[in-house]
PDB file of C-alpha atoms in Angstrom:
ATOM      1  CA  MET V   7      -0.150  -0.048   0.018  1.00 42.00           C
ATOM      2  CA  LYS V   8       1.156   3.513  -0.918  1.00 56.00           C
ATOM      3  CA  ARG V   9       2.603   5.492   2.103  1.00 67.00           C
ATOM      4  CA  ARG V  10       0.760   8.465   3.059  1.00 72.00           C
ATOM      5  CA  PRO V  11       2.727  11.623   2.451  1.00 78.00           C
ATOM      6  CA  THR V  12       4.183  13.571   5.338  1.00 80.00           C
ATOM      7  CA  ILE V  13       5.078  17.199   5.805  1.00 80.00           C
ATOM      8  CA  THR V  14       8.814  16.250   5.400  1.00 83.00           C
ATOM      9  CA  ASP V  15       7.925  14.847   1.850  1.00 86.00           C
ATOM     10  CA  VAL V  16       6.017  18.199   1.068  1.00 87.00           C
ATOM     11  CA  ALA V  17       9.029  20.224   2.113  1.00 87.00           C
ATOM     12  CA  GLU V  18      11.520  17.975   0.176  1.00 91.00           C
ATOM     13  CA  ALA V  19       9.603  18.161  -3.006  1.00 92.00           C
ATOM     14  CA  ALA V  20       9.116  21.801  -2.766  1.00 92.00           C
ATOM     15  CA  GLY V  21      13.010  22.630  -1.846  1.00 93.00           C
ATOM     16  CA  VAL V  22      12.148  24.221   1.271  1.00 91.00           C
ATOM     17  CA  SER V  23      12.127  23.581   5.299  1.00 88.00           C
ATOM     18  CA  VAL V  24       9.511  21.740   7.343  1.00 79.00           C
ATOM     19  CA  ALA V  25       8.850  25.178   9.236  1.00 78.00           C
ATOM     20  CA  THR V  26       8.209  27.050   5.698  1.00 84.00           C
ATOM     21  CA  VAL V  27       5.822  24.148   4.749  1.00 82.00           C
ATOM     22  CA  SER V  28       3.875  24.895   8.117  1.00 76.00           C
ATOM     23  CA  LYS V  29       3.901  28.457   7.525  1.00 75.00           C
ATOM     24  CA  ALA V  30       2.582  28.454   4.030  1.00 79.00           C
ATOM     25  CA  VAL V  31      -0.178  26.035   4.623  1.00 76.00           C
ATOM     26  CA  ASN V  32      -1.506  27.890   7.636  1.00 66.00           C
ATOM     27  CA  GLY V  33      -1.390  31.357   5.811  1.00 63.00           C
ATOM     28  CA  ARG V  34       1.166  32.575   8.413  1.00 62.00           C
ATOM     29  CA  TYR V  35       3.644  35.637   7.638  1.00 62.00           C
ATOM     30  CA  GLY V  36       7.144  35.377   6.513  1.00 71.00           C
ATOM     31  CA  VAL V  37       6.796  33.266   3.442  1.00 79.00           C
ATOM     32  CA  ALA V  38       7.224  34.777  -0.040  1.00 85.00           C
ATOM     33  CA  PRO V  39       4.037  34.466  -2.242  1.00 83.00           C
ATOM     34  CA  ALA V  40       5.828  32.441  -5.044  1.00 88.00           C
ATOM     35  CA  THR V  41       6.908  30.171  -2.362  1.00 89.00           C
ATOM     36  CA  VAL V  42       3.564  29.548  -0.875  1.00 85.00           C
ATOM     37  CA  ASP V  43       2.200  28.782  -4.245  1.00 86.00           C
ATOM     38  CA  ARG V  44       4.786  26.201  -4.975  1.00 89.00           C
ATOM     39  CA  VAL V  45       4.294  24.701  -1.468  1.00 86.00           C
ATOM     40  CA  LEU V  46       0.517  24.435  -2.006  1.00 85.00           C
ATOM     41  CA  GLN V  47       0.969  23.029  -5.420  1.00 87.00           C
ATOM     42  CA  VAL V  48       3.154  20.298  -4.013  1.00 88.00           C
ATOM     43  CA  VAL V  49       0.542  19.537  -1.099  1.00 84.00           C
ATOM     44  CA  ALA V  50      -2.090  19.161  -3.794  1.00 81.00           C
ATOM     45  CA  ASP V  51       0.149  16.961  -5.940  1.00 84.00           C
ATOM     46  CA  LEU V  52       1.265  14.701  -3.113  1.00 83.00           C
ATOM     47  CA  GLY V  53      -2.258  14.427  -1.785  1.00 75.00           C
ATOM     48  CA  TYR V  54      -1.335  15.749   1.598  1.00 71.00           C
ATOM     49  CA  GLU V  55      -4.016  18.226   1.892  1.00 54.00           C
ATOM     50  CA  SER V  56      -6.891  16.062   3.309  1.00 46.00           C
ATOM     51  CA  SER V  57      -4.754  14.885   6.253  1.00 49.00           C
ATOM     52  CA  LEU V  58      -3.483  18.285   6.816  1.00 45.00           C
ATOM     53  CA  ILE V  59      -6.842  19.602   7.178  1.00 48.00           C
ATOM     54  CA  ALA V  60      -7.676  16.932   9.741  1.00 48.00           C
ATOM     55  CA  SER V  61      -4.499  17.465  11.927  1.00 49.00           C
ATOM     56  CA  SER V  62      -5.043  21.318  11.727  1.00 47.00           C
ATOM     57  CA  MET V  63      -8.506  21.026  13.016  1.00 42.00           C
ATOM     58  CA  ARG V  64      -7.544  18.714  15.875  1.00 43.00           C
ATOM     59  CA  SER V  65      -4.393  20.639  17.074  1.00 45.00           C
ATOM     60  CA  ARG V  66      -4.556  24.373  16.322  1.00 57.00           C
ATOM     61  CA  THR V  67      -6.457  27.355  15.119  1.00 71.00           C
ATOM     62  CA  THR V  68      -5.041  29.849  12.293  1.00 78.00           C
ATOM     63  CA  GLY V  69      -6.105  33.165  13.796  1.00 85.00           C
ATOM     64  CA  VAL V  70      -7.420  34.095  10.205  1.00 90.00           C
ATOM     65  CA  ILE V  71     -10.952  34.911   8.953  1.00 94.00           C
ATOM     66  CA  GLY V  72     -11.620  34.421   5.508  1.00 93.00           C
ATOM     67  CA  VAL V  73     -14.044  36.571   3.180  1.00 95.00           C
ATOM     68  CA  LEU V  74     -14.774  34.943   0.105  1.00 93.00           C
ATOM     69  CA  VAL V  75     -15.887  36.871  -2.917  1.00 92.00           C
ATOM     70  CA  ALA V  76     -16.863  36.051  -6.568  1.00 86.00           C
ATOM     71  CA  ASP V  77     -14.794  39.187  -7.627  1.00 88.00           C
ATOM     72  CA  PHE V  78     -13.157  42.314  -6.163  1.00 90.00           C
ATOM     73  CA  GLU V  79     -15.630  44.809  -7.396  1.00 93.00           C
ATOM     74  CA  PRO V  80     -16.953  47.882  -5.637  1.00 95.00           C
ATOM     75  CA  PHE V  81     -19.604  46.117  -3.704  1.00 95.00           C
ATOM     76  CA  SER V  82     -17.264  43.333  -2.170  1.00 95.00           C
ATOM     77  CA  ALA V  83     -14.568  46.156  -1.432  1.00 95.00           C
ATOM     78  CA  GLU V  84     -16.887  48.086   0.665  1.00 97.00           C
ATOM     79  CA  ILE V  85     -17.929  44.893   2.511  1.00 97.00           C
ATOM     80  CA  LEU V  86     -14.204  44.124   3.123  1.00 97.00           C
ATOM     81  CA  LYS V  87     -13.769  47.543   4.572  1.00 97.00           C
ATOM     82  CA  GLY V  88     -16.630  47.020   7.144  1.00 97.00           C
ATOM     83  CA  VAL V  89     -15.215  43.516   7.879  1.00 97.00           C
ATOM     84  CA  GLY V  90     -11.757  44.909   8.612  1.00 96.00           C
ATOM     85  CA  GLN V  91     -13.092  47.641  10.806  1.00 96.00           C
ATOM     86  CA  ALA V  92     -15.059  45.130  12.937  1.00 96.00           C
ATOM     87  CA  LEU V  93     -11.823  42.763  13.276  1.00 94.00           C
ATOM     88  CA  ALA V  94      -9.533  45.733  14.049  1.00 91.00           C
ATOM     89  CA  ASP V  95      -9.812  44.997  17.882  1.00 88.00           C
ATOM     90  CA  SER V  96      -9.929  41.307  17.564  1.00 90.00           C
ATOM     91  CA  ARG V  97      -7.290  38.742  17.515  1.00 87.00           C
ATOM     92  CA  TYR V  98      -7.964  37.835  14.107  1.00 91.00           C
ATOM     93  CA  ASP V  99      -6.489  38.577  10.808  1.00 91.00           C
ATOM     94  CA  LEU V 100      -8.487  38.915   7.394  1.00 93.00           C
ATOM     95  CA  LEU V 101      -7.979  36.989   4.296  1.00 92.00           C
ATOM     96  CA  ALA V 102      -9.540  38.303   1.342  1.00 93.00           C
ATOM     97  CA  TYR V 103     -10.032  35.308  -1.210  1.00 90.00           C
ATOM     98  CA  SER V 104     -11.388  35.024  -4.954  1.00 87.00           C
ATOM     99  CA  GLY V 105     -10.855  31.742  -6.555  1.00 70.00           C
ATOM    100  CA  THR V 106      -9.858  31.606 -10.312  1.00 60.00           C
ATOM    101  CA  ARG V 107     -13.101  29.941 -11.163  1.00 57.00           C
ATOM    102  CA  SER V 108     -15.264  32.204  -8.807  1.00 54.00           C
ATOM    103  CA  THR V 109     -17.798  33.037 -11.353  1.00 58.00           C
ATOM    104  CA  ALA V 110     -18.947  29.440 -11.794  1.00 64.00           C
ATOM    105  CA  GLU V 111     -21.869  27.935  -9.575  1.00 70.00           C
ATOM    106  CA  GLY V 112     -20.620  26.251  -6.630  1.00 75.00           C
ATOM    107  CA  TRP V 113     -17.257  28.067  -6.080  1.00 78.00           C
ATOM    108  CA  GLU V 114     -17.794  28.578  -2.590  1.00 81.00           C
ATOM    109  CA  ARG V 115     -17.660  24.961  -1.864  1.00 80.00           C
ATOM    110  CA  ARG V 116     -14.422  24.452  -3.745  1.00 79.00           C
ATOM    111  CA  SER V 117     -12.921  27.634  -1.897  1.00 82.00           C
ATOM    112  CA  MET V 118     -14.235  26.302   1.433  1.00 81.00           C
ATOM    113  CA  SER V 119     -12.822  22.903   0.803  1.00 75.00           C
ATOM    114  CA  ARG V 120      -9.381  24.510   0.102  1.00 76.00           C
ATOM    115  CA  LEU V 121      -9.401  27.090   3.074  1.00 80.00           C
ATOM    116  CA  SER V 122     -11.238  25.785   5.847  1.00 70.00           C
ATOM    117  CA  GLY V 123      -9.267  24.053   8.776  1.00 60.00           C
ATOM    118  CA  THR V 124      -5.701  25.115   7.253  1.00 66.00           C
ATOM    119  CA  LEU V 125      -5.980  28.555   6.619  1.00 80.00           C
ATOM    120  CA  ILE V 126      -9.097  30.067   8.277  1.00 88.00           C
ATOM    121  CA  ASP V 127     -11.266  29.735  11.468  1.00 89.00           C
ATOM    122  CA  GLY V 128     -14.170  31.197   9.941  1.00 92.00           C
ATOM    123  CA  ALA V 129     -15.487  32.465   6.644  1.00 94.00           C
ATOM    124  CA  ILE V 130     -17.934  35.052   5.486  1.00 95.00           C
ATOM    125  CA  MET V 131     -19.327  34.408   2.069  1.00 94.00           C
ATOM    126  CA  VAL V 132     -20.182  37.532  -0.136  1.00 94.00           C
ATOM    127  CA  THR V 133     -23.200  36.896  -2.721  1.00 90.00           C
ATOM    128  CA  PRO V 134     -22.790  33.153  -2.703  1.00 87.00           C
ATOM    129  CA  THR V 135     -24.263  31.012  -5.749  1.00 83.00           C
ATOM    130  CA  VAL V 136     -25.397  28.360  -3.497  1.00 80.00           C
ATOM    131  CA  VAL V 137     -27.669  28.179  -0.308  1.00 71.00           C
ATOM    132  CA  ASN V 138     -25.544  26.295   1.721  1.00 75.00           C
ATOM    133  CA  VAL V 139     -21.816  24.730   1.923  1.00 78.00           C
ATOM    134  CA  ASN V 140     -20.304  21.817   3.895  1.00 74.00           C
ATOM    135  CA  ALA V 141     -17.721  23.735   5.957  1.00 77.00           C
ATOM    136  CA  GLU V 142     -15.645  22.670   8.917  1.00 79.00           C
ATOM    137  CA  VAL V 143     -15.583  26.242  10.208  1.00 87.00           C
ATOM    138  CA  PRO V 144     -18.473  28.561  11.050  1.00 91.00           C
ATOM    139  CA  VAL V 145     -19.652  30.590   8.057  1.00 93.00           C
ATOM    140  CA  VAL V 146     -21.798  33.811   7.591  1.00 95.00           C
ATOM    141  CA  ALA V 147     -23.349  34.771   4.390  1.00 94.00           C
ATOM    142  CA  ILE V 148     -23.822  38.285   3.111  1.00 95.00           C
ATOM    143  CA  ASP V 149     -26.473  38.885   0.280  1.00 93.00           C
ATOM    144  CA  PRO V 150     -27.480  35.250   0.291  1.00 89.00           C
ATOM    145  CA  HIS V 151     -28.466  33.071  -2.617  1.00 86.00           C
ATOM    146  CA  THR V 152     -32.253  32.566  -2.639  1.00 85.00           C
ATOM    147  CA  GLY V 153     -33.649  29.247  -0.646  1.00 75.00           C
ATOM    148  CA  PRO V 154     -33.927  28.243   2.757  1.00 69.00           C
ATOM    149  CA  ALA V 155     -30.414  28.807   3.896  1.00 69.00           C
ATOM    150  CA  ASP V 156     -29.376  27.182   7.189  1.00 78.00           C
ATOM    151  CA  LEU V 157     -26.358  29.628   7.319  1.00 87.00           C
ATOM    152  CA  PRO V 158     -26.701  32.673   9.156  1.00 93.00           C
ATOM    153  CA  THR V 159     -27.213  35.700   6.872  1.00 94.00           C
ATOM    154  CA  VAL V 160     -27.036  39.488   6.573  1.00 96.00           C
ATOM    155  CA  GLU V 161     -28.563  41.492   3.837  1.00 96.00           C
ATOM    156  CA  CYS V 162     -30.335  44.867   3.197  1.00 97.00           C
ATOM    157  CA  ASP V 163     -33.955  45.489   2.602  1.00 97.00           C
ATOM    158  CA  SER V 164     -33.971  45.233  -1.187  1.00 97.00           C
ATOM    159  CA  PHE V 165     -37.529  45.130  -1.789  1.00 98.00           C
ATOM    160  CA  GLY V 166     -38.283  48.322   0.324  1.00 98.00           C
ATOM    161  CA  GLY V 167     -35.257  49.955  -1.638  1.00 98.00           C
ATOM    162  CA  ALA V 168     -36.591  48.870  -4.849  1.00 98.00           C
ATOM    163  CA  LEU V 169     -40.165  50.213  -3.938  1.00 98.00           C
ATOM    164  CA  GLN V 170     -38.659  53.452  -2.783  1.00 98.00           C
ATOM    165  CA  ALA V 171     -36.800  53.873  -6.213  1.00 98.00           C
ATOM    166  CA  THR V 172     -39.470  53.229  -8.276  1.00 98.00           C
ATOM    167  CA  ARG V 173     -41.930  55.377  -6.264  1.00 98.00           C
ATOM    168  CA  TYR V 174     -39.689  58.148  -6.648  1.00 98.00           C
ATOM    169  CA  LEU V 175     -39.504  57.847 -10.309  1.00 98.00           C
ATOM    170  CA  ILE V 176     -43.384  57.765 -10.365  1.00 98.00           C
ATOM    171  CA  GLU V 177     -43.458  60.686  -8.305  1.00 98.00           C
ATOM    172  CA  LEU V 178     -41.253  62.550 -10.658  1.00 98.00           C
ATOM    173  CA  GLY V 179     -43.994  61.949 -13.406  1.00 98.00           C
ATOM    174  CA  HIS V 180     -42.546  58.917 -15.030  1.00 98.00           C
ATOM    175  CA  SER V 181     -44.964  56.188 -16.180  1.00 97.00           C
ATOM    176  CA  ARG V 182     -42.796  54.246 -18.715  1.00 98.00           C
ATOM    177  CA  ILE V 183     -40.124  52.967 -16.389  1.00 98.00           C
ATOM    178  CA  GLY V 184     -37.742  50.271 -17.365  1.00 98.00           C
ATOM    179  CA  PHE V 185     -35.981  47.900 -15.075  1.00 98.00           C
ATOM    180  CA  ILE V 186     -32.605  46.104 -15.541  1.00 98.00           C
ATOM    181  CA  ALA V 187     -32.497  43.009 -13.328  1.00 97.00           C
ATOM    182  CA  GLY V 188     -29.570  41.465 -11.314  1.00 96.00           C
ATOM    183  CA  ARG V 189     -28.584  38.007 -10.805  1.00 93.00           C
ATOM    184  CA  THR V 190     -31.747  35.621 -10.505  1.00 91.00           C
ATOM    185  CA  ASP V 191     -30.274  33.164  -7.879  1.00 90.00           C
ATOM    186  CA  LEU V 192     -29.956  36.018  -5.356  1.00 92.00           C
ATOM    187  CA  ARG V 193     -32.599  36.788  -2.796  1.00 91.00           C
ATOM    188  CA  SER V 194     -31.715  40.458  -3.119  1.00 94.00           C
ATOM    189  CA  SER V 195     -32.237  40.419  -6.865  1.00 95.00           C
ATOM    190  CA  ILE V 196     -35.737  38.835  -6.519  1.00 95.00           C
ATOM    191  CA  ALA V 197     -36.826  41.372  -3.943  1.00 97.00           C
ATOM    192  CA  ARG V 198     -35.691  44.432  -6.158  1.00 98.00           C
ATOM    193  CA  ASP V 199     -37.652  42.725  -8.923  1.00 98.00           C
ATOM    194  CA  ALA V 200     -40.644  42.520  -6.814  1.00 98.00           C
ATOM    195  CA  GLY V 201     -40.340  46.043  -5.114  1.00 98.00           C
ATOM    196  CA  TYR V 202     -40.318  47.513  -8.663  1.00 98.00           C
ATOM    197  CA  ARG V 203     -43.404  45.574  -9.928  1.00 98.00           C
ATOM    198  CA  ARG V 204     -44.979  46.431  -6.605  1.00 98.00           C
ATOM    199  CA  ALA V 205     -44.445  50.235  -7.016  1.00 98.00           C
ATOM    200  CA  LEU V 206     -45.953  50.035 -10.666  1.00 98.00           C
ATOM    201  CA  ALA V 207     -48.949  48.144  -9.447  1.00 98.00           C
ATOM    202  CA  ASP V 208     -49.657  50.425  -6.449  1.00 98.00           C
ATOM    203  CA  ALA V 209     -49.643  53.470  -8.994  1.00 98.00           C
ATOM    204  CA  GLY V 210     -51.995  51.645 -11.491  1.00 98.00           C
ATOM    205  CA  ILE V 211     -49.140  51.436 -14.091  1.00 98.00           C
ATOM    206  CA  ALA V 212     -49.477  48.250 -16.192  1.00 97.00           C
ATOM    207  CA  LEU V 213     -45.989  46.214 -16.467  1.00 97.00           C
ATOM    208  CA  ASP V 214     -44.745  46.404 -20.079  1.00 97.00           C
ATOM    209  CA  PRO V 215     -42.414  43.187 -20.234  1.00 96.00           C
ATOM    210  CA  ALA V 216     -40.463  44.876 -23.016  1.00 96.00           C
ATOM    211  CA  LEU V 217     -39.018  47.364 -20.330  1.00 98.00           C
ATOM    212  CA  VAL V 218     -37.866  44.560 -18.129  1.00 98.00           C
ATOM    213  CA  GLY V 219     -34.187  43.348 -19.149  1.00 97.00           C
ATOM    214  CA  SER V 220     -31.839  40.776 -17.791  1.00 95.00           C
ATOM    215  CA  GLY V 221     -28.369  42.343 -16.786  1.00 96.00           C
ATOM    216  CA  SER V 222     -27.151  39.585 -14.312  1.00 93.00           C
ATOM    217  CA  TYR V 223     -24.624  42.110 -13.038  1.00 94.00           C
ATOM    218  CA  GLN V 224     -22.565  41.392 -16.020  1.00 94.00           C
ATOM    219  CA  GLN V 225     -21.619  44.551 -18.134  1.00 95.00           C
ATOM    220  CA  ASP V 226     -22.107  42.867 -21.482  1.00 97.00           C
ATOM    221  CA  ALA V 227     -25.501  41.748 -20.427  1.00 97.00           C
ATOM    222  CA  VAL V 228     -26.578  45.001 -19.058  1.00 98.00           C
ATOM    223  CA  ARG V 229     -25.378  46.722 -22.171  1.00 98.00           C
ATOM    224  CA  HIS V 230     -27.296  44.347 -24.551  1.00 98.00           C
ATOM    225  CA  ALA V 231     -30.552  44.839 -22.412  1.00 98.00           C
ATOM    226  CA  ALA V 232     -30.201  48.765 -22.341  1.00 98.00           C
ATOM    227  CA  LEU V 233     -29.384  49.010 -26.011  1.00 98.00           C
ATOM    228  CA  GLU V 234     -32.355  46.875 -26.810  1.00 97.00           C
ATOM    229  CA  MET V 235     -34.808  48.814 -24.279  1.00 98.00           C
ATOM    230  CA  LEU V 236     -33.392  52.388 -25.247  1.00 98.00           C
ATOM    231  CA  ARG V 237     -33.514  51.827 -29.054  1.00 98.00           C
ATOM    232  CA  ARG V 238     -37.376  51.069 -28.959  1.00 96.00           C
ATOM    233  CA  PRO V 239     -39.545  53.706 -30.454  1.00 96.00           C
ATOM    234  CA  ASP V 240     -41.614  53.740 -27.171  1.00 96.00           C
ATOM    235  CA  ARG V 241     -38.521  53.528 -25.132  1.00 97.00           C
ATOM    236  CA  PRO V 242     -38.903  54.318 -21.288  1.00 98.00           C
ATOM    237  CA  THR V 243     -38.254  57.695 -19.837  1.00 98.00           C
ATOM    238  CA  ALA V 244     -36.524  56.263 -16.839  1.00 98.00           C
ATOM    239  CA  VAL V 245     -34.797  53.137 -15.848  1.00 98.00           C
ATOM    240  CA  PHE V 246     -34.242  51.452 -12.421  1.00 98.00           C
ATOM    241  CA  ALA V 247     -31.065  49.322 -12.378  1.00 98.00           C
ATOM    242  CA  ALA V 248     -30.627  46.540  -9.943  1.00 98.00           C
ATOM    243  CA  ASN V 249     -27.118  47.824  -8.836  1.00 98.00           C
ATOM    244  CA  ASP V 250     -24.868  50.775  -9.473  1.00 98.00           C
ATOM    245  CA  LEU V 251     -22.499  49.408 -11.828  1.00 97.00           C
ATOM    246  CA  SER V 252     -25.572  48.527 -14.159  1.00 98.00           C
ATOM    247  CA  GLY V 253     -26.913  52.117 -13.757  1.00 98.00           C
ATOM    248  CA  LEU V 254     -23.559  53.516 -14.869  1.00 98.00           C
ATOM    249  CA  GLU V 255     -23.602  51.375 -17.917  1.00 98.00           C
ATOM    250  CA  ILE V 256     -26.929  52.297 -18.656  1.00 98.00           C
ATOM    251  CA  VAL V 257     -25.886  56.115 -18.457  1.00 98.00           C
ATOM    252  CA  ARG V 258     -23.091  55.313 -21.013  1.00 98.00           C
ATOM    253  CA  VAL V 259     -25.255  53.477 -23.326  1.00 98.00           C
ATOM    254  CA  ALA V 260     -27.674  56.374 -23.291  1.00 98.00           C
ATOM    255  CA  SER V 261     -24.988  58.910 -24.019  1.00 98.00           C
ATOM    256  CA  GLU V 262     -23.731  56.646 -27.082  1.00 97.00           C
ATOM    257  CA  LEU V 263     -27.392  56.628 -28.408  1.00 98.00           C
ATOM    258  CA  GLY V 264     -27.477  60.447 -28.320  1.00 98.00           C
ATOM    259  CA  LEU V 265     -29.717  60.610 -25.218  1.00 98.00           C
ATOM    260  CA  GLU V 266     -28.991  63.124 -22.259  1.00 98.00           C
ATOM    261  CA  VAL V 267     -29.294  62.000 -18.780  1.00 98.00           C
ATOM    262  CA  PRO V 268     -31.357  63.222 -16.898  1.00 98.00           C
ATOM    263  CA  ARG V 269     -33.218  65.266 -19.692  1.00 97.00           C
ATOM    264  CA  ASP V 270     -34.018  62.490 -22.003  1.00 98.00           C
ATOM    265  CA  LEU V 271     -33.773  59.491 -19.469  1.00 98.00           C
ATOM    266  CA  SER V 272     -33.551  59.354 -15.781  1.00 98.00           C
ATOM    267  CA  VAL V 273     -31.409  56.422 -14.229  1.00 98.00           C
ATOM    268  CA  ILE V 274     -31.431  55.375 -10.685  1.00 98.00           C
ATOM    269  CA  GLY V 275     -29.056  52.471  -9.352  1.00 98.00           C
ATOM    270  CA  PHE V 276     -28.919  50.353  -6.048  1.00 98.00           C
ATOM    271  CA  ASP V 277     -25.858  49.960  -3.639  1.00 97.00           C
ATOM    272  CA  ASP V 278     -24.347  53.692  -3.444  1.00 98.00           C
ATOM    273  CA  VAL V 279     -20.729  52.372  -4.346  1.00 97.00           C
ATOM    274  CA  PRO V 280     -18.137  55.197  -4.314  1.00 96.00           C
ATOM    275  CA  GLU V 281     -18.219  55.369  -8.136  1.00 97.00           C
ATOM    276  CA  ALA V 282     -22.133  56.441  -7.917  1.00 98.00           C
ATOM    277  CA  SER V 283     -21.184  59.762  -6.374  1.00 97.00           C
ATOM    278  CA  LYS V 284     -18.190  60.353  -8.313  1.00 97.00           C
ATOM    279  CA  SER V 285     -19.725  59.761 -11.784  1.00 97.00           C
ATOM    280  CA  THR V 286     -20.699  62.655 -14.284  1.00 97.00           C
ATOM    281  CA  PRO V 287     -23.562  63.165 -13.757  1.00 98.00           C
ATOM    282  CA  ALA V 288     -23.538  61.683 -10.266  1.00 98.00           C
ATOM    283  CA  LEU V 289     -26.019  58.576 -10.208  1.00 98.00           C
ATOM    284  CA  SER V 290     -29.155  58.738  -8.205  1.00 98.00           C
ATOM    285  CA  THR V 291     -29.327  55.379  -6.129  1.00 98.00           C
ATOM    286  CA  VAL V 292     -30.452  53.309  -3.085  1.00 98.00           C
ATOM    287  CA  ARG V 293     -28.144  53.174  -0.306  1.00 98.00           C
ATOM    288  CA  GLN V 294     -27.384  50.148   1.338  1.00 97.00           C
ATOM    289  CA  PRO V 295     -24.739  50.238   4.240  1.00 97.00           C
ATOM    290  CA  MET V 296     -22.286  48.015   2.819  1.00 97.00           C
ATOM    291  CA  GLN V 297     -19.553  48.677   5.120  1.00 97.00           C
ATOM    292  CA  VAL V 298     -22.363  47.885   8.024  1.00 98.00           C
ATOM    293  CA  LEU V 299     -23.163  44.661   6.277  1.00 97.00           C
ATOM    294  CA  GLY V 300     -19.725  43.566   6.541  1.00 97.00           C
ATOM    295  CA  ALA V 301     -19.312  44.493  10.073  1.00 97.00           C
ATOM    296  CA  GLU V 302     -22.350  42.876  11.276  1.00 97.00           C
ATOM    297  CA  ALA V 303     -21.415  39.640   9.303  1.00 97.00           C
ATOM    298  CA  ALA V 304     -18.157  39.695  11.310  1.00 97.00           C
ATOM    299  CA  ARG V 305     -19.795  40.545  14.503  1.00 97.00           C
ATOM    300  CA  MET V 306     -22.001  37.494  14.006  1.00 97.00           C
ATOM    301  CA  LEU V 307     -19.100  35.076  12.861  1.00 96.00           C
ATOM    302  CA  LEU V 308     -17.015  36.223  15.899  1.00 95.00           C
ATOM    303  CA  GLU V 309     -19.941  35.035  18.215  1.00 95.00           C
ATOM    304  CA  LEU V 310     -20.261  31.816  16.324  1.00 94.00           C
ATOM    305  CA  MET V 311     -16.580  31.232  16.604  1.00 91.00           C
ATOM    306  CA  ASP V 312     -16.479  31.915  20.374  1.00 89.00           C
ATOM    307  CA  GLY V 313     -19.176  29.183  20.896  1.00 89.00           C
ATOM    308  CA  GLY V 314     -22.031  31.624  21.400  1.00 91.00           C
ATOM    309  CA  THR V 315     -25.583  31.591  20.076  1.00 90.00           C
ATOM    310  CA  LEU V 316     -27.028  34.402  17.783  1.00 92.00           C
ATOM    311  CA  PRO V 317     -30.195  36.125  18.842  1.00 92.00           C
ATOM    312  CA  LEU V 318     -30.936  36.579  15.082  1.00 91.00           C
ATOM    313  CA  THR V 319     -29.587  34.170  12.436  1.00 92.00           C
ATOM    314  CA  HIS V 320     -31.076  36.273   9.574  1.00 93.00           C
ATOM    315  CA  VAL V 321     -30.536  40.186   9.841  1.00 95.00           C
ATOM    316  CA  LYS V 322     -31.931  42.565   7.457  1.00 96.00           C
ATOM    317  CA  LEU V 323     -30.677  46.353   7.235  1.00 97.00           C
ATOM    318  CA  PRO V 324     -32.538  49.240   5.989  1.00 97.00           C
ATOM    319  CA  THR V 325     -31.918  51.265   2.966  1.00 98.00           C
ATOM    320  CA  ARG V 326     -32.196  54.862   1.979  1.00 97.00           C
ATOM    321  CA  LEU V 327     -33.148  56.811  -1.183  1.00 98.00           C
ATOM    322  CA  ILE V 328     -30.169  59.044  -2.425  1.00 98.00           C
ATOM    323  CA  ALA V 329     -31.340  61.419  -5.091  1.00 98.00           C
ATOM    324  CA  ARG V 330     -28.546  63.150  -7.277  1.00 98.00           C
ATOM    325  CA  GLU V 331     -28.150  64.071 -10.766  1.00 98.00           C
ATOM    326  CA  THR V 332     -29.336  61.310 -12.954  1.00 98.00           C
ATOM    327  CA  THR V 333     -33.020  61.614 -12.126  1.00 98.00           C
ATOM    328  CA  ALA V 334     -35.585  64.590 -13.139  1.00 98.00           C
ATOM    329  CA  PRO V 335     -39.263  64.910 -14.358  1.00 98.00           C
ATOM    330  CA  PRO V 336     -39.842  63.762 -17.821  1.00 97.00           C
ATOM    331  CA  LEU V 337     -40.117  66.581 -20.512  1.00 89.00           C
TER     332      LEU V 337
END
């Protein structure tokens, strides 16, 4: 029977000391990134990873909390700031992680399998693509996937925010209001779609399916949906975007088509990422407290890691309308 590889085997194959292997696999300081990559590759090649996870869980903690994101975009960057602030006075370091295949469904499971027990003591997943993951460490999800999640979750009132945004456009005098939707697998995206529809129904405005586009929070998809919507002879006079990056892309598309924002088209987004207020014109939006989301998730995770019980396992934070320069009454 083939002998199980040891940490000495890993060190010899990687050309480093046993101490360096220990530091590399436990995410500790003092090892060059290139050396860490080489050691982890040898760990995977030799099949040492599974036994390493088990021994690490039995013997020690890492002092590191992982934040798993699909991409380092403005929303996740603000989340990371909030987590970092919450951990400032704790004994934990922060590891931000995005896998090379993090756009594929189920990326969280692969990432958690790789990190839990060897590199991190707990994890925060941001906008996950799955309801639950089999993790060996405590996990909290931010802006969770749709479905009955067993994981503790933190999110914002997306339904109420979308209701505010659409009602605001209606109060300005708009009746042909488009909507560029987000990811259909996220609870928040579904709630924003529902808030948009409720506001129209409450105002007695019939929903026009031609004014609802699928953006999925992807620039190309948003651009395609916006072009299709704004080229119509009966185009909308206002568009609500499910996030700010989609809203900013709609403004760019409108400009390319010769439409002036907000004179010819009002646009409102969701999130209030820093880019929203810095754009020209400044984007009207619905603010969700992204840094507070991160801080609250970190607080919940620390409580779980200390063996405590959460008074609330699903936390929802309020949103607020921020009117800026991309919205105005229709001509």
